[in-house]
Tab-separated table of C-alpha atoms in Angstrom:
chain	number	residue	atom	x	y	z
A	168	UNK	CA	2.680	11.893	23.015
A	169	UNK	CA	-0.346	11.814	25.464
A	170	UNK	CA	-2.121	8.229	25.872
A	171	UNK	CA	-4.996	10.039	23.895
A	172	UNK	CA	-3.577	10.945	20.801
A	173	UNK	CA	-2.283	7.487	21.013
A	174	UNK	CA	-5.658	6.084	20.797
A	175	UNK	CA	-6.707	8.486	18.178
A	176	UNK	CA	-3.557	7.629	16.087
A	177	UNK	CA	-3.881	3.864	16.337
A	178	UNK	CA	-7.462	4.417	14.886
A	179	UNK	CA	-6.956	6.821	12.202
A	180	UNK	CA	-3.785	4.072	10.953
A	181	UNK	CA	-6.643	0.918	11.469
A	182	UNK	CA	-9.356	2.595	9.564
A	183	UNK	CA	-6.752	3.901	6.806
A	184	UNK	CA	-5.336	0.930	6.100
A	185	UNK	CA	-8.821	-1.270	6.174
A	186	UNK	CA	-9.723	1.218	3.158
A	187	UNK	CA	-6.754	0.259	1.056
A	188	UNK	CA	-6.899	-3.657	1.808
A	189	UNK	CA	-5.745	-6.017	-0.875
A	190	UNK	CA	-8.960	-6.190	-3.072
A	191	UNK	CA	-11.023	-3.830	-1.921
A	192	UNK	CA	-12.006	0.086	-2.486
A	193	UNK	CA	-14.316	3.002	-2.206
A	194	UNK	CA	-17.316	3.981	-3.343
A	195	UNK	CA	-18.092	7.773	-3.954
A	196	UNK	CA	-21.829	7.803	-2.965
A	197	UNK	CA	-21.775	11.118	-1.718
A	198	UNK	CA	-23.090	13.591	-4.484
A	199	UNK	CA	-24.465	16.966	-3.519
A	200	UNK	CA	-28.444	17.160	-4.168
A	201	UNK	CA	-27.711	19.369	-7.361
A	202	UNK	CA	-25.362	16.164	-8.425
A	203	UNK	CA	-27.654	13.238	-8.303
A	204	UNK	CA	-30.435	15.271	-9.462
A	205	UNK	CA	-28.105	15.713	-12.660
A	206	UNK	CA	-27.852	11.469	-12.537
A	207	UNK	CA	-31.301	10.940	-12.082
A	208	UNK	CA	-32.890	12.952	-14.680
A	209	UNK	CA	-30.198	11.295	-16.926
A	210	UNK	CA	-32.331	8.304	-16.716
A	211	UNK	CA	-35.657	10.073	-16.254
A	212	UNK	CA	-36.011	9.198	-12.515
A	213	UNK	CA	-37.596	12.147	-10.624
A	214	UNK	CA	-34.889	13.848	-7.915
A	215	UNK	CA	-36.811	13.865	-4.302
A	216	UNK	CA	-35.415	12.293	-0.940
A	217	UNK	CA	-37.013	8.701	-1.419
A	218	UNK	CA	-35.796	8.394	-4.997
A	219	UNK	CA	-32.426	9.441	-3.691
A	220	UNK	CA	-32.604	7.482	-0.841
A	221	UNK	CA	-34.247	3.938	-2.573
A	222	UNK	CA	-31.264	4.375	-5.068
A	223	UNK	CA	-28.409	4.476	-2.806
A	224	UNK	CA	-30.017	1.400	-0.992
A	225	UNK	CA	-30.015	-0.224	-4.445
A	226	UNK	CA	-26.190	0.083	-4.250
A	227	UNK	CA	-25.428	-0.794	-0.338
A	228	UNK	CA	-27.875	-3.589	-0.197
A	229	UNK	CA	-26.170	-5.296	-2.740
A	230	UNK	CA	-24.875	-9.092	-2.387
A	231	UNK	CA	-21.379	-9.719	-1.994
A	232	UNK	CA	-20.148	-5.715	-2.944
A	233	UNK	CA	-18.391	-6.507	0.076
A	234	UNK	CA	-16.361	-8.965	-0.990
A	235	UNK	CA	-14.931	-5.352	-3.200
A	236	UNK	CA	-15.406	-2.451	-1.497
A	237	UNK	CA	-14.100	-1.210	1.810
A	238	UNK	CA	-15.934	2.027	2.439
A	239	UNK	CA	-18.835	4.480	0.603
A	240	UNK	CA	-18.752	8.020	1.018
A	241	UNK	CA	-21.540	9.689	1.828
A	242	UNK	CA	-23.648	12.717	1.875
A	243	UNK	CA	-24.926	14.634	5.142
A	244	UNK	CA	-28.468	13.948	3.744
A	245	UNK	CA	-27.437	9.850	2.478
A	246	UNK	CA	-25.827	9.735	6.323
A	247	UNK	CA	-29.056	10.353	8.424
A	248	UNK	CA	-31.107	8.229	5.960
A	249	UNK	CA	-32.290	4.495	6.273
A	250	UNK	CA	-33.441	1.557	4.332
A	251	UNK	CA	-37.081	0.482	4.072
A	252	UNK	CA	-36.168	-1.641	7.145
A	253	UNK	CA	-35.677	1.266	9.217
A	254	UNK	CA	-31.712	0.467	9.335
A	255	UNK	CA	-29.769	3.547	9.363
A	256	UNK	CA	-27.448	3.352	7.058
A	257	UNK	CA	-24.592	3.772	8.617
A	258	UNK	CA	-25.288	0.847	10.361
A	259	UNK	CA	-26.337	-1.609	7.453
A	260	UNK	CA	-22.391	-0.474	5.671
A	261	UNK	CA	-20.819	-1.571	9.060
A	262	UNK	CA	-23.290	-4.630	9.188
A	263	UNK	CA	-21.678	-5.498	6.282
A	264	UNK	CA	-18.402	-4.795	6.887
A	265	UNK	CA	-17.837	-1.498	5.154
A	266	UNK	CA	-16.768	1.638	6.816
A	267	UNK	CA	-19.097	4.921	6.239
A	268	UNK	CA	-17.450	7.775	5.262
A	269	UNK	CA	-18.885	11.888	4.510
A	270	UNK	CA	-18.374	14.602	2.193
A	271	UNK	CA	-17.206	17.363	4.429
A	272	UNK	CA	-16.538	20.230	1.966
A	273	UNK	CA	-19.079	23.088	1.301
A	274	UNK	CA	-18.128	22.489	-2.504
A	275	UNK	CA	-15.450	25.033	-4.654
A	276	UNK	CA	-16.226	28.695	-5.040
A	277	UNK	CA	-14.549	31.733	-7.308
A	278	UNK	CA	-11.501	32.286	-5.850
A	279	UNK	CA	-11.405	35.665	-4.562
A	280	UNK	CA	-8.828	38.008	-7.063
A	281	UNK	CA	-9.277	34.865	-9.448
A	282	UNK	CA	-12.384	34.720	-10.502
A	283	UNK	CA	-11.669	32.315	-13.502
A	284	UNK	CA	-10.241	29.805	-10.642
A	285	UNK	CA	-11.777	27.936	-7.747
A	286	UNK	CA	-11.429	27.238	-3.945
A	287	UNK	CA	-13.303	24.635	-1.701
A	288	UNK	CA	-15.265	26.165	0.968
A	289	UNK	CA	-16.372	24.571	4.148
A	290	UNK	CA	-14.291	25.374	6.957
A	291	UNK	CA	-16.290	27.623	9.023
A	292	UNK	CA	-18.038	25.249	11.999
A	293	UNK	CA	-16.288	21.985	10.351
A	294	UNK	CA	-14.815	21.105	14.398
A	295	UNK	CA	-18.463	20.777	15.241
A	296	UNK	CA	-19.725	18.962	12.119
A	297	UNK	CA	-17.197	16.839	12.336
A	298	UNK	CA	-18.154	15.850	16.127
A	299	UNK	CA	-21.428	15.399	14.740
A	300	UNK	CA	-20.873	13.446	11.837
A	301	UNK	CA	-18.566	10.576	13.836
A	302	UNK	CA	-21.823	10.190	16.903
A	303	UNK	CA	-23.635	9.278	13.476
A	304	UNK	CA	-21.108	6.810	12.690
A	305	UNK	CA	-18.929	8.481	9.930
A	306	UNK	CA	-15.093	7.207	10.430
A	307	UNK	CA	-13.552	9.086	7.428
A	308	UNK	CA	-13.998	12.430	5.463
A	309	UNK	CA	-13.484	13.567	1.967
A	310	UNK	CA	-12.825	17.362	0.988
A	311	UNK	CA	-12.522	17.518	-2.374
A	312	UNK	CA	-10.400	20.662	-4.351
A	313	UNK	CA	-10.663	21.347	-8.199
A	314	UNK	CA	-7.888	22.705	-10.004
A	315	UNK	CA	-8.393	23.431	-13.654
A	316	UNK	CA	-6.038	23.837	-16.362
A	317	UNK	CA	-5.517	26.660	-18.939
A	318	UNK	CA	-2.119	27.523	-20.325
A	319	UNK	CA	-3.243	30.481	-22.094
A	320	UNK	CA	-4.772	32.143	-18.782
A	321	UNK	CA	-1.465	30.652	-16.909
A	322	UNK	CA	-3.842	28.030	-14.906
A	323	UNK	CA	-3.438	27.070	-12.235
A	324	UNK	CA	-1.747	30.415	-10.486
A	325	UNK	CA	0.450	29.799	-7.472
A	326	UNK	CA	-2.378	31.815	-5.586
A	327	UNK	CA	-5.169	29.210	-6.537
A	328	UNK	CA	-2.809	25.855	-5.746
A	329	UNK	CA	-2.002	27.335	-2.126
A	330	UNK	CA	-5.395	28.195	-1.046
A	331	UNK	CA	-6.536	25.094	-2.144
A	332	UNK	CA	-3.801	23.215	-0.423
A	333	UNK	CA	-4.121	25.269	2.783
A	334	UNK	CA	-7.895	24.662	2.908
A	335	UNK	CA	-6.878	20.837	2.569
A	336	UNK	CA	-4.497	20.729	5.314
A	337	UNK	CA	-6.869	22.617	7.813
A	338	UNK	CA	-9.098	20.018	6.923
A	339	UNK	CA	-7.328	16.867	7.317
A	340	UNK	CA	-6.364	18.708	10.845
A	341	UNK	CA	-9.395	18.621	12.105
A	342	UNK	CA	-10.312	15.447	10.908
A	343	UNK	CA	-7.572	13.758	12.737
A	344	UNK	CA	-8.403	15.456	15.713
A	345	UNK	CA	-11.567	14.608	15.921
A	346	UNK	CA	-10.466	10.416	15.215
A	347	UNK	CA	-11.950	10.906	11.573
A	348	UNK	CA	-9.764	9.468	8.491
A	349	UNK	CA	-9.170	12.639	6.151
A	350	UNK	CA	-9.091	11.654	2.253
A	351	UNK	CA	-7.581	14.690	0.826
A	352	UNK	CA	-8.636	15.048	-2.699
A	353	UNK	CA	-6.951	17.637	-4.823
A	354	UNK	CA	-8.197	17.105	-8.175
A	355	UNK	CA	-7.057	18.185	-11.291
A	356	UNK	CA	-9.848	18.746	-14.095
A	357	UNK	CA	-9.271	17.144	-17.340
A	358	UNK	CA	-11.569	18.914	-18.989
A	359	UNK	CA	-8.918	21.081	-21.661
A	360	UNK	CA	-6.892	20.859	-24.172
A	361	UNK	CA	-3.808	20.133	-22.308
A	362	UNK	CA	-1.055	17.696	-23.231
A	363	UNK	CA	-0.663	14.596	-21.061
A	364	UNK	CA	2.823	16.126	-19.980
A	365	UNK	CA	0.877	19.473	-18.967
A	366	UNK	CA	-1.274	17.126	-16.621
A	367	UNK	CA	2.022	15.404	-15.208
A	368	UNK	CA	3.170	18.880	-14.409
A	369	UNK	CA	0.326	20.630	-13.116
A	370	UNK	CA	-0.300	17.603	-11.063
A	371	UNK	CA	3.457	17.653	-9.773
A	372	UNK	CA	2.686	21.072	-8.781
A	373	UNK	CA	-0.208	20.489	-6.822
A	374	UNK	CA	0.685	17.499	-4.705
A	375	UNK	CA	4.254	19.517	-4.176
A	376	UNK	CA	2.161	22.160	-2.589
A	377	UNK	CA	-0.560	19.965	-0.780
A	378	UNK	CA	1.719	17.593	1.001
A	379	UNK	CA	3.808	20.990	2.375
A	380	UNK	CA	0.674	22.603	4.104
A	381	UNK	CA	0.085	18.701	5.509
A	382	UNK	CA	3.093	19.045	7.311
A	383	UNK	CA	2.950	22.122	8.102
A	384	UNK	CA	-0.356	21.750	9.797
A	385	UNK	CA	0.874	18.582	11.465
A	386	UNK	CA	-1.123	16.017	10.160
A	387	UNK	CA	0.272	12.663	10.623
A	388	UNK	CA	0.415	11.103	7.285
A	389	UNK	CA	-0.179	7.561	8.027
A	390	UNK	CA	-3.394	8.539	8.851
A	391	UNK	CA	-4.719	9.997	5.469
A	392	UNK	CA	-6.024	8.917	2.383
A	393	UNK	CA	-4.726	10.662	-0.769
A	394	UNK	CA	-7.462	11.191	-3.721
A	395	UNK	CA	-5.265	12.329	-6.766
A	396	UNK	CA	-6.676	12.613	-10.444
A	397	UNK	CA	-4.467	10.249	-12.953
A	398	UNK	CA	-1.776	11.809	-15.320
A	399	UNK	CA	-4.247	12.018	-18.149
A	400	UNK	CA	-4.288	14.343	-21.121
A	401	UNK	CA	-7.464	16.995	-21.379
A	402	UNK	CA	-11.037	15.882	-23.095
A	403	UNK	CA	-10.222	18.189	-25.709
A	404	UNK	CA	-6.953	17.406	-26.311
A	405	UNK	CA	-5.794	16.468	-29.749
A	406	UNK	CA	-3.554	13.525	-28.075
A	407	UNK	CA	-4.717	10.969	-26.356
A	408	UNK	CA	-2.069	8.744	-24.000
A	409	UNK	CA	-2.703	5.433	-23.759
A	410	UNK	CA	-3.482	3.704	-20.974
A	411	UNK	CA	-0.003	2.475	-20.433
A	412	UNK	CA	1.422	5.917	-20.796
A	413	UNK	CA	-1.356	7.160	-18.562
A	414	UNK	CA	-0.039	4.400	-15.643
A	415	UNK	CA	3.413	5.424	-16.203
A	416	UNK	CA	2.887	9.050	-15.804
A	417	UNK	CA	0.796	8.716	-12.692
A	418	UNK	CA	2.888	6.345	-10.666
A	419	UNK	CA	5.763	8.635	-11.849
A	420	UNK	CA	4.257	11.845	-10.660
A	421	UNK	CA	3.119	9.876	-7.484
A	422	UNK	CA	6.557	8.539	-6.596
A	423	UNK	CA	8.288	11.756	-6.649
A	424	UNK	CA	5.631	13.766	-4.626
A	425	UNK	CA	3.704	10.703	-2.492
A	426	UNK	CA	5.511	10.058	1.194
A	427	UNK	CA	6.112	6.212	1.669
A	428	UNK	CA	3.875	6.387	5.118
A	429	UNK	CA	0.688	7.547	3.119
A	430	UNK	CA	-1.087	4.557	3.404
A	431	UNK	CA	-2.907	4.183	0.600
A	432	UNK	CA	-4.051	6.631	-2.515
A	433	UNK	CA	-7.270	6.036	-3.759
A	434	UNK	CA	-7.830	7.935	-7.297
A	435	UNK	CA	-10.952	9.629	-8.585
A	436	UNK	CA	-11.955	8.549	-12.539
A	437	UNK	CA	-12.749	11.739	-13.299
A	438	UNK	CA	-14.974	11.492	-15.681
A	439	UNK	CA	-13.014	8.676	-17.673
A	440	UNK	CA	-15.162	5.536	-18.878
A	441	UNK	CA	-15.887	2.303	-16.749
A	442	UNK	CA	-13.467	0.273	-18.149
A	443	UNK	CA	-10.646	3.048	-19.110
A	444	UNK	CA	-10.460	3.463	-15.260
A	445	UNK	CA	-10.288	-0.280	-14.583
A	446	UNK	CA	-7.694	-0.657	-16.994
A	447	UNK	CA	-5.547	2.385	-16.019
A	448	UNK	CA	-5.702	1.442	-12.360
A	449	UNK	CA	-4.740	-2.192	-13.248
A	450	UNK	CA	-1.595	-1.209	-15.014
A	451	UNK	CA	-0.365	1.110	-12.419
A	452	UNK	CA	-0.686	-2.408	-10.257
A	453	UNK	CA	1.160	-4.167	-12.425
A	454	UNK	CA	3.827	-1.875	-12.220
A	455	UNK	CA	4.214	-2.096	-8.938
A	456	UNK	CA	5.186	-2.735	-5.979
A	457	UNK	CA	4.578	0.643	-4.731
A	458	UNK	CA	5.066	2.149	-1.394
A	459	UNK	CA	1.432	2.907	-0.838
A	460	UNK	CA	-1.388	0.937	-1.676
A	461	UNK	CA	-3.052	1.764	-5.383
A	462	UNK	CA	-6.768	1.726	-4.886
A	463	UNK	CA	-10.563	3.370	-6.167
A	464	UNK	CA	-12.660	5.754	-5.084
A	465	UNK	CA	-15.009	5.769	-7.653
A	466	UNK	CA	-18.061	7.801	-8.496
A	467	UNK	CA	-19.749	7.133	-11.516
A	468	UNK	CA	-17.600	4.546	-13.067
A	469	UNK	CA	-18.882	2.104	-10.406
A	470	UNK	CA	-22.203	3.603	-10.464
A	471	UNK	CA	-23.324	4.215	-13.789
A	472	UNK	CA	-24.259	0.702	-14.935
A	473	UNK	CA	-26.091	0.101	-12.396
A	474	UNK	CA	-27.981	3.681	-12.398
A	475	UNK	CA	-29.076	3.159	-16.236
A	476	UNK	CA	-30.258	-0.400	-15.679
A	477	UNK	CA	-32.684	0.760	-12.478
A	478	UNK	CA	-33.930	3.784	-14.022
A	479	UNK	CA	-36.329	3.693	-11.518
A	480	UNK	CA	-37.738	0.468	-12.320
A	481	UNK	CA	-38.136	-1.577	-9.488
A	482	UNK	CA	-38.678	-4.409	-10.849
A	483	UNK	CA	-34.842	-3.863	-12.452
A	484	UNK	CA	-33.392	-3.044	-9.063
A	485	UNK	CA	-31.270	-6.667	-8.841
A	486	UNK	CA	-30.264	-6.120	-12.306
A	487	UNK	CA	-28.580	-2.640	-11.155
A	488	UNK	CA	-26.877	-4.373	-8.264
A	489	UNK	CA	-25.857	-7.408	-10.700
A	490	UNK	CA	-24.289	-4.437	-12.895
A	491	UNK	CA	-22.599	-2.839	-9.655
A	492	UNK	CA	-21.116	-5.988	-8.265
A	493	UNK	CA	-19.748	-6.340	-11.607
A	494	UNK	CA	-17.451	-2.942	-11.961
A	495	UNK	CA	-16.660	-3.644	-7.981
A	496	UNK	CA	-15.390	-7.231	-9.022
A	497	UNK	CA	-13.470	-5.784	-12.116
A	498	UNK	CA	-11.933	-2.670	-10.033
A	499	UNK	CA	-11.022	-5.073	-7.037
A	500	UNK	CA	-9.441	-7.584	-9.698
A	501	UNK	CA	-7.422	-4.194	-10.791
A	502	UNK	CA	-6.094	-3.728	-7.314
A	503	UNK	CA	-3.742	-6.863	-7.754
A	504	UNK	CA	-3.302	-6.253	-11.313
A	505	UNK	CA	-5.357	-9.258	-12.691
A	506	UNK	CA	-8.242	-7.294	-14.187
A	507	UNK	CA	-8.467	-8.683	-18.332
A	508	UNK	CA	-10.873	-7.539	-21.197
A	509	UNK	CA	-12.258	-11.099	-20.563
A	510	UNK	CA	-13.908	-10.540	-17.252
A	511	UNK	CA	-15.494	-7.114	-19.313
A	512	UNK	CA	-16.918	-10.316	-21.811
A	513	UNK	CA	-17.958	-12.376	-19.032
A	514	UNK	CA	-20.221	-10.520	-16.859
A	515	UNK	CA	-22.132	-13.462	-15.081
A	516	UNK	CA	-18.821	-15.093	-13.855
């Protein structure tokens, strides 16, 4: 081992494990313009670069978020933008003491043969974006990989889950070569009818398959992040788990599949409410303790609060970050496993 890829490795483990300390999590920050423009117009706010940009600032300007979350994700454009101070804001994160991160990934395309299933695109010229991204001050990536579920089509195919996982491990590859923190985020849709037992095995499937290509690509595992999906039955489903059964499942699935030198896994909500993902990440705490850390890396259940209180109202804009504090308190309570419905009641404490 050359004195080098030492240095590199001694970073990657730093910056991994500050993610995942006790308390703290991720924000997912980093939707593509077609995303956010989605969000905005939710709440009647106009999509262009400022609105974008004076939104996000909302969020990483806020008071004591710190105290809660570790690193934000963002997007190339979100990366190369600044607040109305002129701060760059990678720079105002690390000011703060939270470590910027970028969406890497080129988002999922038909797969080719499967046109009913996806793959993530984004390879081509990643070495050099990657380069790019860390002189701007990125120290992790996230590539994200969507695998949906549909018994009757035989969903996921073989095909689809090694494609996926291959593009994932070329990824994290790179990442790490380049001294960048790969989360690898294979996520499995929710959006059937599917059984909660049809997750646990589709799931089981995936992170079989994803964790092979890791190694066989060399990546050094205590220098990722894993982004999983919970063990959760489909939207449509005509059982519900609850969230007890949901923890059990996922730290279930995640001990038989999960190496004990993965730092940290940080799950998606995946389109699950505010407080259902509080509560099912609490849980999976309490039944620890777990060889890997049990974090966030929340989207829209840290966000959305805060999004419908601004609404573009600026005179609302500490409101929204008094609403994001408060799902970064909850979710950083739920990362010891002393999130309660109470602290839900008690929103000023």
């Amino acid at each position: 081992m050359n004195a080098e890829f030492e240095r590199k490795l001694d970073q990657l483990k730093r910056v991994a494990n500050d993610l995942v300390a006790p308390g703290k999590g991720i924000l997912a920050a980093d939707e593509s313009t077609g995303t956010i423009k989605k969000r905005l117009d939710s709440v009647g706010v106009e999509s262009t670069e400022e609105t974008r940009r004076r939104y996000r600032e909302i969020l990483f300007t806020t008071p004591g978020a710190e105290e809660f979350v570790s690193g934000v994700i963002l997007f190339d454009e979100t990366l190369r933008q600044s607040s109305r101070e002129g701060t760059p804001f990678p720079e105002l994160l690390k000011s703060k003491g939270i470590i910027p991160g970028i969406k890497v990934d080129a988002g999922a395309k038909p797969l080719a043969g499967h046109p009913d299933e996806k793959v993530t695109e984004g390879l081509d010229g990643l070495r050099d974006r990657l380069a790019e991204y860390a002189e701007l001050g990125a120290q992790f990536a996230k590539w994200r990989a969507v695998i949906s579920i549909d018994t009757d089509k035989g969903h996921p195919s073989d095909w689809c889950l090694d494609a996926n996982a291959h593009a994932l491990a070329r990824y994290a590859a790179l990442c790490q070569e380049a001294g960048i923190v790969p989360i690898v985020e294979p996520e499995v849709l929710m959006d059937g009818s599917n059984s909660i037992e049809v997750c646990e095995d589709v799931t089981s499937r995936t992170l079989n398959r994803v964790f092979n290509a890791l190694f066989e690509h060399g990546v050094v595992m205590e220098g990722i992040l894993l982004k999983p999906n919970m063990v959760i039955a489909g939207k449509q489903a005509e059982r519900q788990a609850d969230p007890r059964e949901v923890a059990e499942a996922t730290v279930r699935c995640l001990r038989r599949h999960v190496p004990a030198a993965v730092p940290g896994i940080v799950f998606l909500s995946g389109g699950q409410s505010d407080e259902l993902a509080t509560e099912h990440l609490n849980i999976m705490n309490q039944l620890g303790p777990h060889p890997w850390e049990l974090s966030f890396s929340y989207g829209r259940a840290l966000q959305a609060p805060a999004l419908k209180t601004w609404a573009g109202d600026e005179s609302k804009a500490e409101a929204a970050q008094q609403a994001y504090y408060h799902r970064a308190r909850c979710n950083g309570a739920a990362r010891s496993g002393d999130w309660s419905e109470n602290m839900e009641k008690d929103k000023a404490a």
